């Protein structure tokens, strides 16, 4: 058998990406859990109490299902992209082999050699594992380049960049403000506008001595310090954040455990103080405005799942992760909605102790105040790496990244990724308008529209290229076209509900 024939067979078994550290399925699920569960979970108790525990429960379970469905679309599309790339590489090696045989042995033997090099597309159960895989990290941008039209790619990159740059800006500002609130003295109640508090002296709001640090200066110092510690992770792959993920995951679980335990303790000690209704349809826009993106992870799924060892039951494990997050959200929201008569929009503010002499409660106060720092410090590098990889796929050929020079490959794109959000939040700390636009409209595209358009196009592309007999073992269980139509209709409903929510807030 010709040596080149065996090289063709190896193409179907080898990943087409850079090698790196792998991790177990449970570490991968921890990454996804950390990415999904962030500070947005702290708004759930208030909206649960407003919309009613029955309506809120059904809505949250439904949103978890919809998000899981589109997550399986991303996984299926990534497997399709791997199959297409393997097929193209296989065809290239075939062409080279035929040319070599034509030149070495003459045209009379070329047909026979071509027959030896053919890889049948329909060979029972062995084909799916050889073509379809998740070994190569194919970002959403690369999937768009393969499966979408030029107009579709432009719309995709615009949506993705708006969402991810917005997320990084929101995270940077939230961390810097949380650190500033811990360091500086409490803000006077009559200082609610941004121009009022920015110039206040940090350590004593009534002091006016020259040279004292203002709150805005402490905010900027905290912002630059955060970037100095977390920014370097953007220059590496997501595997390098493994220990940061595990550490902050423990801090996150500790914070939520404290809040849930204290709420349960209050329920047992003094009984329910809150009495939310079962259904209040007037709170539905607010509920969806806060909850519709509580399961967002789709933009970073390719980078998180490709290093996982043993992906045979990936869909089942992902379903377990979404179920665990749903139960966790419900437990946090139910205990908070019934334990407190009045709920702050940010749930951690309900745990500020009144007895400042109690050291234990004081520690809890600071710990919960710093909760956004723990959660967002985990999500920031994952989102930044995702954005960096997608920008690379827009300007570079990702199949030969190692051929580019070091500055272009390792330095330029990480700087392009983190510089805009840092500059924005350094000079503009009030980004509430950006939060509404980013989370509402660009988020709908990332979570619902883009995965649906990608998977429909990928199925059609792969069936034409590889044949209907080549099965994709990572195919979504929601493969009927009716599911895709349902997702698209639901996307428009989300846009309407969130628009109503924004309109009500601005009245």
mmCIF file of N, CA and C in Angstrom, residues 34 37 39 43 59 121 157 168 237 270 279 286 354 460 475 505:
data_model
loop_
_atom_site.group_PDB
_atom_site.id
_atom_site.type_symbol
_atom_site.label_atom_id
_atom_site.label_comp_id
_atom_site.label_asym_id
_atom_site.label_seq_id
_atom_site.Cartn_x
_atom_site.Cartn_y
_atom_site.Cartn_z
ATOM 1 N N UNK A 34 -18.684 28.438 35.535
ATOM 2 C CA UNK A 34 -18.139 29.742 35.912
ATOM 3 C C UNK A 34 -18.503 30.820 34.905
ATOM 4 N N UNK A 37 -22.637 31.399 35.403
ATOM 5 C CA UNK A 37 -23.084 31.936 36.690
ATOM 6 C C UNK A 37 -22.199 33.109 37.074
ATOM 7 N N UNK A 39 -22.482 37.686 38.061
ATOM 8 C CA UNK A 39 -23.185 38.646 38.902
ATOM 9 C C UNK A 39 -24.641 38.805 38.488
ATOM 10 N N UNK A 43 -29.370 39.371 40.547
ATOM 11 C CA UNK A 43 -30.598 40.119 40.266
ATOM 12 C C UNK A 43 -31.840 39.223 40.266
ATOM 13 N N UNK A 59 -40.501 30.241 33.678
ATOM 14 C CA UNK A 59 -39.708 31.005 32.719
ATOM 15 C C UNK A 59 -38.246 30.602 32.766
ATOM 16 N N UNK A 121 -17.061 7.287 1.497
ATOM 17 C CA UNK A 121 -17.801 8.151 2.402
ATOM 18 C C UNK A 121 -18.833 7.400 3.213
ATOM 19 N N UNK A 157 -19.801 39.000 12.638
ATOM 20 C CA UNK A 157 -18.674 39.634 13.315
ATOM 21 C C UNK A 157 -19.082 40.937 13.997
ATOM 22 N N UNK A 168 -16.688 42.748 28.044
ATOM 23 C CA UNK A 168 -15.404 43.059 28.675
ATOM 24 C C UNK A 168 -15.435 44.439 29.338
ATOM 25 N N UNK A 237 -3.794 30.418 25.917
ATOM 26 C CA UNK A 237 -5.025 29.704 25.652
ATOM 27 C C UNK A 237 -5.813 29.533 26.935
ATOM 28 N N UNK A 270 -37.307 33.404 61.768
ATOM 29 C CA UNK A 270 -38.389 34.383 61.885
ATOM 30 C C UNK A 270 -39.530 34.159 60.906
ATOM 31 N N UNK A 279 -48.200 34.416 40.313
ATOM 32 C CA UNK A 279 -48.100 34.943 38.954
ATOM 33 C C UNK A 279 -48.409 36.436 38.970
ATOM 34 N N UNK A 286 -39.614 42.670 33.023
ATOM 35 C CA UNK A 286 -38.453 42.787 33.906
ATOM 36 C C UNK A 286 -37.796 41.436 34.132
ATOM 37 N N UNK A 354 -25.659 45.125 60.198
ATOM 38 C CA UNK A 354 -25.862 46.368 60.950
ATOM 39 C C UNK A 354 -24.930 46.460 62.144
ATOM 40 N N UNK A 460 -26.731 21.448 5.782
ATOM 41 C CA UNK A 460 -26.885 21.435 4.327
ATOM 42 C C UNK A 460 -25.529 21.305 3.638
ATOM 43 N N UNK A 475 -24.479 15.291 16.551
ATOM 44 C CA UNK A 475 -25.665 15.969 16.064
ATOM 45 C C UNK A 475 -26.609 16.289 17.207
ATOM 46 N N UNK A 505 -37.990 50.966 31.997
ATOM 47 C CA UNK A 505 -36.945 51.504 32.867
ATOM 48 C C UNK A 505 -36.687 52.968 32.597
#
